[in-house]
CSV table of C-alpha atoms and ligand atoms in Angstrom, one decimal:
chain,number,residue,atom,x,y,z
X,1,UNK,CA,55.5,48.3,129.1
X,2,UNK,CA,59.7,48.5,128.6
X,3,UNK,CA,59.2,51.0,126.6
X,4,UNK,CA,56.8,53.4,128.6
X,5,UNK,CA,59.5,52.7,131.6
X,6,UNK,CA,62.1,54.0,129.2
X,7,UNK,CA,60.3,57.3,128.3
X,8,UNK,CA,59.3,58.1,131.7
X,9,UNK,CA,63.6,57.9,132.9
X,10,UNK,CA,64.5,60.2,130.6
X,11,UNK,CA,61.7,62.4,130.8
X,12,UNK,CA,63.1,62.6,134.5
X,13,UNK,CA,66.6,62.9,133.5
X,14,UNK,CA,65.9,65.6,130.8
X,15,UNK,CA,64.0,67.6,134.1
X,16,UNK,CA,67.4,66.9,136.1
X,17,UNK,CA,69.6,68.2,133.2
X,18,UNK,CA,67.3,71.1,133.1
X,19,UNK,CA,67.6,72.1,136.8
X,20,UNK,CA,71.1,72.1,136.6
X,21,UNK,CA,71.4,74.2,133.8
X,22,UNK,CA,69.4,76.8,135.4
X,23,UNK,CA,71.1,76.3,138.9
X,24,UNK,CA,74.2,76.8,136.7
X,25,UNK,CA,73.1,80.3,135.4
X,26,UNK,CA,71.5,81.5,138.6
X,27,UNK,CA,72.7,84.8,140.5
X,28,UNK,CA,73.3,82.9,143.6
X,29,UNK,CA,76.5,81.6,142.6
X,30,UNK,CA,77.0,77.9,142.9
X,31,UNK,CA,79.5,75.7,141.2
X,32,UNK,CA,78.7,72.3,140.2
X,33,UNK,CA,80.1,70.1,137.7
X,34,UNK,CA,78.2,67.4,135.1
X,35,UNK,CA,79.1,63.6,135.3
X,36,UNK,CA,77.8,62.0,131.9
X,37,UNK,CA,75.5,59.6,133.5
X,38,UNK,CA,71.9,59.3,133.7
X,39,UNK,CA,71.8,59.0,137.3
X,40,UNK,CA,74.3,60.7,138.8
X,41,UNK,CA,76.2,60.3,141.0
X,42,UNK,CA,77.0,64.2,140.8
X,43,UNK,CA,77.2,67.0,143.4
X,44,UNK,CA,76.6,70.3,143.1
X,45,UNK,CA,76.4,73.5,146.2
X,46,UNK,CA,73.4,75.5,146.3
X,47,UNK,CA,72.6,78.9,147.9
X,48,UNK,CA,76.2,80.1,148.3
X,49,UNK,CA,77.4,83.6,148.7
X,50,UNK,CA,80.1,83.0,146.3
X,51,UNK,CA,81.8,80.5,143.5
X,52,UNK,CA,82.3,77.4,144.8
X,53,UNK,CA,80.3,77.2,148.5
X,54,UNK,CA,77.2,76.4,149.0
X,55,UNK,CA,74.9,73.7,150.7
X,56,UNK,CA,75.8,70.1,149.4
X,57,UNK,CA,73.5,68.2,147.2
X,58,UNK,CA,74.0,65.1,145.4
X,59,UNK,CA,72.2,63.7,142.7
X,60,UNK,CA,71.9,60.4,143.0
X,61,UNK,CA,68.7,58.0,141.4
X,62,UNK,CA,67.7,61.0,140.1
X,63,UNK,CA,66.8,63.1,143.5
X,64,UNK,CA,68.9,65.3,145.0
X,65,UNK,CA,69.8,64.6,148.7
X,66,UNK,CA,71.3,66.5,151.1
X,67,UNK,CA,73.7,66.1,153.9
X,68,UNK,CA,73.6,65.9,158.1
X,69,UNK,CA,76.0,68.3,159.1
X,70,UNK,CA,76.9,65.5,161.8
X,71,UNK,CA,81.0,64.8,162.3
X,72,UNK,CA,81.8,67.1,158.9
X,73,UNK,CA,85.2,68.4,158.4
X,74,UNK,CA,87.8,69.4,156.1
X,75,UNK,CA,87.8,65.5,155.3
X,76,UNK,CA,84.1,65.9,153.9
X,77,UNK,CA,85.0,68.9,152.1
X,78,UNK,CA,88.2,68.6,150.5
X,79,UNK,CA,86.3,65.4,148.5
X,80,UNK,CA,83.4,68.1,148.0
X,81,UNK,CA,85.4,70.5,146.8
X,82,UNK,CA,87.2,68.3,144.6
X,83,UNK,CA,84.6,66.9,143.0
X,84,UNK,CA,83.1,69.9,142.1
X,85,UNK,CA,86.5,71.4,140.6
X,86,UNK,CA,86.9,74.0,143.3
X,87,UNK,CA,90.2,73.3,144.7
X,88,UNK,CA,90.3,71.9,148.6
X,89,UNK,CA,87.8,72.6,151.3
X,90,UNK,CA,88.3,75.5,153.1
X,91,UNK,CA,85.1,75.5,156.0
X,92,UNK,CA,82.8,73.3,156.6
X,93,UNK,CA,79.4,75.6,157.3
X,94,UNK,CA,77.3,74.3,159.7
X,95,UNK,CA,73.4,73.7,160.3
X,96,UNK,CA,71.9,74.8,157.6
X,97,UNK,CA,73.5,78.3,157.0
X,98,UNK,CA,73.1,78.1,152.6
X,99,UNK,CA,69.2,77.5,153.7
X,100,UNK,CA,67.5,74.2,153.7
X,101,UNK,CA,66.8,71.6,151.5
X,102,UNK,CA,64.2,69.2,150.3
X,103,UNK,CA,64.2,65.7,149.7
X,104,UNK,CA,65.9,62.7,151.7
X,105,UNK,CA,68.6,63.9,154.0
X,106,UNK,CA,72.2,61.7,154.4
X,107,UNK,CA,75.2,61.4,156.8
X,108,UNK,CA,78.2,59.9,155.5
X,109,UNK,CA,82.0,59.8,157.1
X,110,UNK,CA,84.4,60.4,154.1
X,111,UNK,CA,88.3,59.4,154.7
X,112,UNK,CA,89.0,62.3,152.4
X,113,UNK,CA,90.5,60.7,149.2
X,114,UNK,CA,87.1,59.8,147.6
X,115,UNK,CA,86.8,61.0,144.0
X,116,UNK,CA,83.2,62.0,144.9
X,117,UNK,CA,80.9,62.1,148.0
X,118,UNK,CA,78.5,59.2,146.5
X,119,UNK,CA,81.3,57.0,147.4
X,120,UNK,CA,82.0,58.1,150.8
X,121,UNK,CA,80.4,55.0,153.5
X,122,UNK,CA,77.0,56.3,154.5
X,123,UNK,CA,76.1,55.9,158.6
X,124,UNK,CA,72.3,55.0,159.2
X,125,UNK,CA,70.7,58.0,160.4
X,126,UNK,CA,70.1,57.7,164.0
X,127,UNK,CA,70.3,61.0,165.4
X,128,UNK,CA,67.0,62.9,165.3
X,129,UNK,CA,67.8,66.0,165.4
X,130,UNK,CA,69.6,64.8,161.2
X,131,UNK,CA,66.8,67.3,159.7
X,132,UNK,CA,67.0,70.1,156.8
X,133,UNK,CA,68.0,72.4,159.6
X,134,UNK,CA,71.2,70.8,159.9
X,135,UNK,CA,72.0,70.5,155.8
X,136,UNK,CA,75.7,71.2,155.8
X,137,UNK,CA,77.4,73.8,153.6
X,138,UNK,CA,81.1,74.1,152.4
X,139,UNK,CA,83.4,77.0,151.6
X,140,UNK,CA,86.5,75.7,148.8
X,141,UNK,CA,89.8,77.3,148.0
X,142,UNK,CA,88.2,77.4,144.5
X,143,UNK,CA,90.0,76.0,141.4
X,144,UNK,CA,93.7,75.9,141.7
X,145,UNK,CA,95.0,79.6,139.4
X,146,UNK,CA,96.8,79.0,136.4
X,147,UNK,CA,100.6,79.6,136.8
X,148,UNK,CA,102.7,81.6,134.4
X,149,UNK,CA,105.6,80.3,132.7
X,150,UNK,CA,108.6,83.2,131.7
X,151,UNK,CA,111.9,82.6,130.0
X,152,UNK,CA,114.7,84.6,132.6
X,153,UNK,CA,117.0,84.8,129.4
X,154,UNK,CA,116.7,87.7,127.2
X,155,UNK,CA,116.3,84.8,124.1
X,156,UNK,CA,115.1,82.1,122.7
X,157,UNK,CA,117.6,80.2,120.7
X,158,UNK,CA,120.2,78.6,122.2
X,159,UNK,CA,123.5,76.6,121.3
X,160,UNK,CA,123.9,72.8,122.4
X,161,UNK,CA,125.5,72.6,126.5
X,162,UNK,CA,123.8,75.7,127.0
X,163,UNK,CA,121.3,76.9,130.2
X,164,UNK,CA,118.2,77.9,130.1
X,165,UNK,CA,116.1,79.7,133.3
X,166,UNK,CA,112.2,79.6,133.1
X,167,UNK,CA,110.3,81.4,136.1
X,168,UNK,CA,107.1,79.5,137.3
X,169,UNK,CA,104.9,81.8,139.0
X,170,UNK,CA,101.5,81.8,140.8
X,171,UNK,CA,99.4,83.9,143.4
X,172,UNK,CA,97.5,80.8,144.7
X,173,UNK,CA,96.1,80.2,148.6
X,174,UNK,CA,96.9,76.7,148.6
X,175,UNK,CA,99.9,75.0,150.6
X,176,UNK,CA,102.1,74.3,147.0
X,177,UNK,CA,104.3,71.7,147.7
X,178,UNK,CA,106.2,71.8,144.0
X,179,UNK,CA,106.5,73.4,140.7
X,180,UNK,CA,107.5,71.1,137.8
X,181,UNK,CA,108.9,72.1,134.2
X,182,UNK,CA,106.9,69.7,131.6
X,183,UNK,CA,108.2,68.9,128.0
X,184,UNK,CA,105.4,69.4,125.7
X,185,UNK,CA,104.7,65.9,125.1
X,186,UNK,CA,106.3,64.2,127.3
X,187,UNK,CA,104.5,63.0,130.5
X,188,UNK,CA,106.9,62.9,133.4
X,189,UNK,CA,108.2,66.7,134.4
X,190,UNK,CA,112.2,67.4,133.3
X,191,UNK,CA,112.6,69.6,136.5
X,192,UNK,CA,111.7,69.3,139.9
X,193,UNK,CA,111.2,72.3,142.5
X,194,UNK,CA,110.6,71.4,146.2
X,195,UNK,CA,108.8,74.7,148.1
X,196,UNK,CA,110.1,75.0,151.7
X,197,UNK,CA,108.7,77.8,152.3
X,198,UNK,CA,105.4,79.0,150.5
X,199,UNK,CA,106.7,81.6,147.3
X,200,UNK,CA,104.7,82.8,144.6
X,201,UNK,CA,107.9,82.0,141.8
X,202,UNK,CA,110.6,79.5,141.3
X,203,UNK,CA,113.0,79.6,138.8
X,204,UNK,CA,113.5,76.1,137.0
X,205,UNK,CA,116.9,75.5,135.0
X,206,UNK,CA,117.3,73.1,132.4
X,207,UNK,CA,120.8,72.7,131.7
X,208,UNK,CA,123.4,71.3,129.5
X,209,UNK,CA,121.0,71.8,126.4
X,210,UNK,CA,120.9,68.9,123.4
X,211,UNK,CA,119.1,69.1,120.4
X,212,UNK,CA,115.8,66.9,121.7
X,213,UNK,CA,115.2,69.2,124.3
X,214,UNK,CA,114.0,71.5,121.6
X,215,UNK,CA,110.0,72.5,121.5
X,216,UNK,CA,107.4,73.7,124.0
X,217,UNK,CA,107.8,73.7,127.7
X,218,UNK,CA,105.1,74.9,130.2
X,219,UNK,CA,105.2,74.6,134.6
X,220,UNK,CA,102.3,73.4,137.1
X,221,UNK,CA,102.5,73.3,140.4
X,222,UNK,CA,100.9,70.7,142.9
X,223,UNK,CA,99.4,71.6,146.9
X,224,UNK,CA,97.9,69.1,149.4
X,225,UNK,CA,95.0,69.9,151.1
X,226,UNK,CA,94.9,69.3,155.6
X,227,UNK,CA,92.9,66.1,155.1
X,228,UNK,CA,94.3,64.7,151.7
X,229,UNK,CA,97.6,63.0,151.6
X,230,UNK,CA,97.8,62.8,147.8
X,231,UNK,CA,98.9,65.6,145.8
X,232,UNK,CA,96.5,67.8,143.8
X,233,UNK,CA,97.6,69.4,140.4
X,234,UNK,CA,97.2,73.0,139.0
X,235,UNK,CA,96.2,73.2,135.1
X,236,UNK,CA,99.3,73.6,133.0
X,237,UNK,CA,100.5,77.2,132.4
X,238,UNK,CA,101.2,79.1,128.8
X,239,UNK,CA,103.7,77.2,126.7
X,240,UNK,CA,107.4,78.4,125.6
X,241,UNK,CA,109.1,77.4,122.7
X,242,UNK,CA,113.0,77.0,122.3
X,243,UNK,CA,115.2,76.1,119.7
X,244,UNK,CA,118.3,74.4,120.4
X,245,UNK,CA,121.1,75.2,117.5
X,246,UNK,CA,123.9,72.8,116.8
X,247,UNK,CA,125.5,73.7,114.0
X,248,UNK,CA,127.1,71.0,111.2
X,249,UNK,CA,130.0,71.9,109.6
X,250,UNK,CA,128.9,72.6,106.0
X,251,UNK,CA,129.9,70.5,102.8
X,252,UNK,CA,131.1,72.9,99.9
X,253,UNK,CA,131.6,71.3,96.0
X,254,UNK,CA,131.5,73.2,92.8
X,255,UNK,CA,130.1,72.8,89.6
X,256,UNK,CA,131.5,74.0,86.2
X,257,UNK,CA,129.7,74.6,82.7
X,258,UNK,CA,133.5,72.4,80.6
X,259,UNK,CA,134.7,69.6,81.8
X,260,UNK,CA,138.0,70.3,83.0
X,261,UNK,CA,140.9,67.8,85.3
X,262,UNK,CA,139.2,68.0,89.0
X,263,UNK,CA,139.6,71.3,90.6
X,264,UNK,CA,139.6,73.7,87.4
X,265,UNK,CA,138.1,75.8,85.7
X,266,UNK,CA,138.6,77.3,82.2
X,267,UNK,CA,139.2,80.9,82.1
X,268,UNK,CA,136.5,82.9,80.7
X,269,UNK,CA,133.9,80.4,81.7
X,270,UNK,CA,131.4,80.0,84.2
X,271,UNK,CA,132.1,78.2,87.8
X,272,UNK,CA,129.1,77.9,90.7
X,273,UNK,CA,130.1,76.9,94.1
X,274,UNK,CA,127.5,75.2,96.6
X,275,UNK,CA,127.7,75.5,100.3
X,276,UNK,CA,125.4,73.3,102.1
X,277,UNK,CA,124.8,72.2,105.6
X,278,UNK,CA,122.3,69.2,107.7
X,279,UNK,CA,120.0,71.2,109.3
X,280,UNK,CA,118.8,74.3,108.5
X,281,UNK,CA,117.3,77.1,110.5
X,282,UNK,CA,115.4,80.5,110.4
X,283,UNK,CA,117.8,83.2,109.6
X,284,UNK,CA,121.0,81.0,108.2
X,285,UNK,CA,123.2,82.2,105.9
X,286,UNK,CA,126.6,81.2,104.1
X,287,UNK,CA,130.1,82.7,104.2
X,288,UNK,CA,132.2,81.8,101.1
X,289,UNK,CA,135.8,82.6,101.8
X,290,UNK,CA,138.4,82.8,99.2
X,291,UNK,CA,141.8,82.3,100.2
X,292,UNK,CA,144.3,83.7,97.9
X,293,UNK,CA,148.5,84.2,98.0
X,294,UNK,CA,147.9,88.0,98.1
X,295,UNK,CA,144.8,87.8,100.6
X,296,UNK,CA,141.2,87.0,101.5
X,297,UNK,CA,137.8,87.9,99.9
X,298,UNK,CA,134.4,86.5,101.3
X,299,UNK,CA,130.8,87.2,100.5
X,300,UNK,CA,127.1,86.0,102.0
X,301,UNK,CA,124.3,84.8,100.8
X,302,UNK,CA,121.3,84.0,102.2
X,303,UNK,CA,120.5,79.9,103.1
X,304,UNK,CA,116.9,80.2,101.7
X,305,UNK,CA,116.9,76.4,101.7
X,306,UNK,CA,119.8,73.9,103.4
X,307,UNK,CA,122.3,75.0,100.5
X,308,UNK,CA,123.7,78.5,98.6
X,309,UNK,CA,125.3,78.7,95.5
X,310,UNK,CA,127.9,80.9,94.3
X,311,UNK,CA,128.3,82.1,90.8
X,312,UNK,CA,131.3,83.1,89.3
X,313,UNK,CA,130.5,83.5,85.1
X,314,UNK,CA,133.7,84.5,84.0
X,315,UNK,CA,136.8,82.8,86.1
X,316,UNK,CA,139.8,84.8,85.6
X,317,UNK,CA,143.4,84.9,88.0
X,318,UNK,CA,141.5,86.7,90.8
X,319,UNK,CA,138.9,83.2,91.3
X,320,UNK,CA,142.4,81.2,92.0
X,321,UNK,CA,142.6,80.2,95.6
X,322,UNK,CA,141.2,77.9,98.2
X,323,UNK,CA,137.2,78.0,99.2
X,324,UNK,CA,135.3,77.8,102.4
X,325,UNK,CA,131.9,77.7,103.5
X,326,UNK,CA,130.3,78.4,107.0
X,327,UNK,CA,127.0,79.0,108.6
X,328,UNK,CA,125.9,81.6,110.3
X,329,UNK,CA,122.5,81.8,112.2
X,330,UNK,CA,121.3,85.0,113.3
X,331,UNK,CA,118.5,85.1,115.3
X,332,UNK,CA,117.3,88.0,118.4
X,333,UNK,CA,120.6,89.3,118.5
X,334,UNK,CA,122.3,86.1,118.7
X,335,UNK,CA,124.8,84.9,116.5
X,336,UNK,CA,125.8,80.8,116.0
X,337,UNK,CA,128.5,80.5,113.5
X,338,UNK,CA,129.9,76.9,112.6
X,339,UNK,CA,133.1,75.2,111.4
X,340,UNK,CA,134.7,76.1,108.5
X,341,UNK,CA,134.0,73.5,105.6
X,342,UNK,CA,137.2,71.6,104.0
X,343,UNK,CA,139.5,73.9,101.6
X,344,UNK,CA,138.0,73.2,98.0
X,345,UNK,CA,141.2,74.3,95.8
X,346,UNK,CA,140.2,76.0,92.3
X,347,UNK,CA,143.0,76.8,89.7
X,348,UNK,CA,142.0,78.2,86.2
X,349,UNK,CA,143.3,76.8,83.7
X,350,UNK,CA,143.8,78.0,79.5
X,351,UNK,CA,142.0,76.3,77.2
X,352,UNK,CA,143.9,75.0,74.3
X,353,UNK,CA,144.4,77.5,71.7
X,354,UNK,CA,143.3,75.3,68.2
X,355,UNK,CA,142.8,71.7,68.6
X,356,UNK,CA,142.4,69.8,71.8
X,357,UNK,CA,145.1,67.9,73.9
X,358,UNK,CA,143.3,64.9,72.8
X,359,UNK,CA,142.9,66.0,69.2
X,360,UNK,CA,146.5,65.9,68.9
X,361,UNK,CA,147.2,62.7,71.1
X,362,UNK,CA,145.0,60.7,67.9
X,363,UNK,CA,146.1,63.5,64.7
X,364,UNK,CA,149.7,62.2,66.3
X,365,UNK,CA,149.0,58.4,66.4
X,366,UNK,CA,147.3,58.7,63.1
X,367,UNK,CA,150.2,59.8,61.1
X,368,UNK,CA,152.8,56.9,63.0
X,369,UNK,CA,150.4,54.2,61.8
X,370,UNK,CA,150.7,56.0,58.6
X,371,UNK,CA,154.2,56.3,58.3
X,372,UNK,CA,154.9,52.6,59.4
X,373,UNK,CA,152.2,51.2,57.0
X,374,UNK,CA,153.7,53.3,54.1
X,375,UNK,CA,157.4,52.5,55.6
X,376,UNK,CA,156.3,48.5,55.2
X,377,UNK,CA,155.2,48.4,52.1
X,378,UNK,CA,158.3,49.9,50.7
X,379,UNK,CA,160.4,47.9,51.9
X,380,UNK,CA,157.8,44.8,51.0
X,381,UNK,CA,157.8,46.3,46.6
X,382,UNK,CA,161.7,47.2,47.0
X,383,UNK,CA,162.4,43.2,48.2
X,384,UNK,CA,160.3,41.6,45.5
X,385,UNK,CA,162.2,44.2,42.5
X,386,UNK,CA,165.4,43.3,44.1
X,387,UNK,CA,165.3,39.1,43.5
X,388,UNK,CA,164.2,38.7,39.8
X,389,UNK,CA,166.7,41.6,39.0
X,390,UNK,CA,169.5,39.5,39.7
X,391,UNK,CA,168.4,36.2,38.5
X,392,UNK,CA,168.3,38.0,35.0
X,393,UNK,CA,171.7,39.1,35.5
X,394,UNK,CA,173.0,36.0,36.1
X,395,UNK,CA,171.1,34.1,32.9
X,396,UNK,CA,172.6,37.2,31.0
X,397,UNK,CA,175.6,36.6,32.3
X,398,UNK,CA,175.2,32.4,31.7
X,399,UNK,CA,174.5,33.6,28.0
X,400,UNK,CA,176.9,36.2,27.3
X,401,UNK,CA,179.8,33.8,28.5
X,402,UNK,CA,178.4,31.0,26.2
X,403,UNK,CA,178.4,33.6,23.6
X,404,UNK,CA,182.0,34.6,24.4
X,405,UNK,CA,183.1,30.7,24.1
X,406,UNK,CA,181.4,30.2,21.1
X,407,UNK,CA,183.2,33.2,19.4
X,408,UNK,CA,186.5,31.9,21.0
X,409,UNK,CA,186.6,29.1,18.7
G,1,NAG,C1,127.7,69.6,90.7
G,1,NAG,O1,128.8,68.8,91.2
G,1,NAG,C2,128.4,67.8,92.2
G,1,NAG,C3,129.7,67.2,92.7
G,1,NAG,O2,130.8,67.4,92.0
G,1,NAG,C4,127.5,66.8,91.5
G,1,NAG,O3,127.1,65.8,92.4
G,1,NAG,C5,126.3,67.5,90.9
G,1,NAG,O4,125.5,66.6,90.2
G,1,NAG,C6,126.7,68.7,90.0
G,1,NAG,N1,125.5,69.4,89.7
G,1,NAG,C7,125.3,69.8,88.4
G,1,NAG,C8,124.0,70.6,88.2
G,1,NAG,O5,126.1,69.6,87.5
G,2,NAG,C1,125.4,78.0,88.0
G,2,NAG,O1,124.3,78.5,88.6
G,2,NAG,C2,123.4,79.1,87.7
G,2,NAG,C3,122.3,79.7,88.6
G,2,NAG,O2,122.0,78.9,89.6
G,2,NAG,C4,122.9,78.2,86.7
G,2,NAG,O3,122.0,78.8,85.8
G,2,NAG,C5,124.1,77.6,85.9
G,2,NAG,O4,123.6,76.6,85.0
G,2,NAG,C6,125.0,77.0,86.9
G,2,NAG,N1,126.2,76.6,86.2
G,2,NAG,C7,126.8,75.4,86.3
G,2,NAG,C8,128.1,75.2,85.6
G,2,NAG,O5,126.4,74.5,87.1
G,3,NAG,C1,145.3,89.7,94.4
G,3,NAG,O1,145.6,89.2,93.0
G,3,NAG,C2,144.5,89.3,92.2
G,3,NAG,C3,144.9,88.7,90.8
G,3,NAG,O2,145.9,87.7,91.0
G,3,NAG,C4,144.0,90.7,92.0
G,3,NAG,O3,142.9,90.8,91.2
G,3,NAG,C5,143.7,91.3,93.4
G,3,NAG,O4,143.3,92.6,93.3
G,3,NAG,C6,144.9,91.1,94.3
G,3,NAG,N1,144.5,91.5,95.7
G,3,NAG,C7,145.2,92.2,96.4
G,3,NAG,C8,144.7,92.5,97.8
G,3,NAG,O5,146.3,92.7,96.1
């Protein structure tokens, strides 16, 4: 039993789907608009001479009704209009004019801010004369146009405390109120413009640029309809990208193939020297300056990456000097150039002719211990010679004077 109910619903919705589509693709050019539910409520407008008019219908418990033309106004079709994704209401068309319909027929009173006309307060139909001949029609604005977002500068990268000038623009018939400057990604709009008087452009500034204002930025615009008091927003327009440059001052070191006391180089050997900076960008490159007493030399290379290096393989006189690296970011005729980096000093140096300073320093060392240990053992052999020597002399002596007395008598 459940499930013979069950079939028999969607068999019905399936036929409701189906009568849609082929409204939907008809020559008579209504607009209507699919609400993911079984049973509605959705409305749609039949029979019109154009997009978006056409006698109301809602589907609702899968019928269609339609609608008593009694006490309409813009009120009725602004929420019609709406809910169909045709802008505001325009005209409310009277007794039947987009042909009758079949099928219960409803009068409701709507206060105008109702997402949909199913949810407007219906009035019991007491009036008689509430019959197909009176099914009420509606002309809308139609959807709101797309605005165009344009960049008044003549570029598109910009240095930090800068101003930028975007032009919202828009041929639209509605009563726009504002035009607002959105941040890709970020919800709330960065600038504000307040309309006056109606105009088809604005120009909205962003100044005093940082870094996080970098990325995508696109402008809508919002209109209020007679009846409505809330505020109705276009689509968003195209998107425009910037790209805020702030330029670190680079970091230079250098690299050589001996080692050498910091800040030489041997002469005849190789040297490279690295410039390197934060945050890259598309079309940096490096400036290596060389300071020298009798002038300045400088080259460029490209910054494929966030660093450059410079090779020198043979230093000689002429690398002598003081180095410094900027960056340089060219970019639609723009140039950004940053700080210059610290001074990195470079002085080449001879290398020793034979043997090393330090080579010498021990050969040197060696030959004092030598000298002293030889020296001390000398002196050491010379001492102990020295004491029996005269100990002899003096028995000698002892025995040549007891000689002597004993040939004295
Ligand atoms: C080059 O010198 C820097 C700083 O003096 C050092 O950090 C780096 O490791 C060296 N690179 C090479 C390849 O020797
Ligand atoms: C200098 O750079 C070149 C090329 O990048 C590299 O082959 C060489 O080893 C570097 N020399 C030193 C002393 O770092
Ligand atoms: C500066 O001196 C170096 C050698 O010390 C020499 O190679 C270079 O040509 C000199 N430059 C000028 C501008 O005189």
């Amino acid at each position: 039993m459940v499930t013979k109910m069950r079939t028999i619903l969607l068999v019905l919705t399936t036929l409701g789907y189906a009568v849609i589509i082929w409204d939907g693709v008809s020559a008579e050019g209504e607009s209507l608009r699919l609400i993911p539910s079984e049973e509605g409520p959705f409305t749609r407008l039949v029979n019109g001479n154009r997009l978006c008019s056409g006698r109301v219908e809602l589907f609702r418990k899968y019928q269609w009704v339609t609608f008593c033309d009694f006490g309409w106004d813009l009120r009725e079709a602004d929420v019609v209009c709406q809910d169909v994704g045709c802008g505001l209401g325009k005209n409310v068309v009277y007794g039947a004019a987009f042909g009758r319909g079949t099928g219960n027929i409803r009068v409701v009173q709507c206060g105008g801010q109702e997402a949909s006309l199913g949810l407007c307060p219906n009035i019991p139909n007491s009036d008689p004369s509430c019959t197909h001949g009176r099914d009420v029609g509606v002309e809308c604005t139609g959807p709101p146009a797309v605005p165009t977002l344009s960049l008044l500068s003549p570029h598109y990268m910009f240095s930090v405390g800068e101003t930028v000038h975007f032009s919202c623009y828009v041929l639209s018939e509605h009563h726009i109120s504002d035009f607002n400057l959105y941040k890709k990604g970020v919800t709330s709009p960065l600038v504000t413009q307040r309309l006056a008087t109606a105009k088809a452009s604005v120009e909205l500034t962003l100044s005093n640029l940082d870094t996080a204002q970098q990325g995508g930025y696109s402008c809508q615009y919002r209109f209020r309809g007679a009846s409505t008091s809330s505020f109705i927003s276009s689509p968003l327009s195209n998107y425009i990208y910037i790209t805020v440059v702030d330029l670190f001052t680079p970091e230079n070191w250098y690299n050589t193939s001996m080692e050498t006391p910091a800040g030489s180089v041997l002469r005849g050997h190789s040297f490279n020297i690295t410039c390197s900076t934060q945050q890259p960008y598309p079309g940096g490159s490096f400036q290596l300056r060389l300071v020298r007493s009798n002038g300045t030399v400088s080259q460029w290379l490209p910054a494929l990456t966030s660093f450059a290096t410079f090779t020198f393989p043979d230093a000689q006189n002429s690398n002598e000097g003081y180095y410094y690296c900027r960056y340089k970011v060219q970019q639609s005729g723009r140039i950004f150039m940053s700080r210059e980096s610290q001074p990195l000093p470079i002085s080449v140096i001879d290398p020793d002719p034979l043997v090393s300073r330090v080579v010498i320093s021990w050969i040197v060392s060696a030959v004092t211990f030598l000298v002293a240990l030889v020296s001390l053992v000398v002196i050491m052999h010379w001492k102990r010679e020295k004491k029996p020597l005269e100990l002899e002399r003096k028995t000698r002596t002892c025995v040549d004077n007891t000689y002597v007395a004993v040939a004295l008598k």
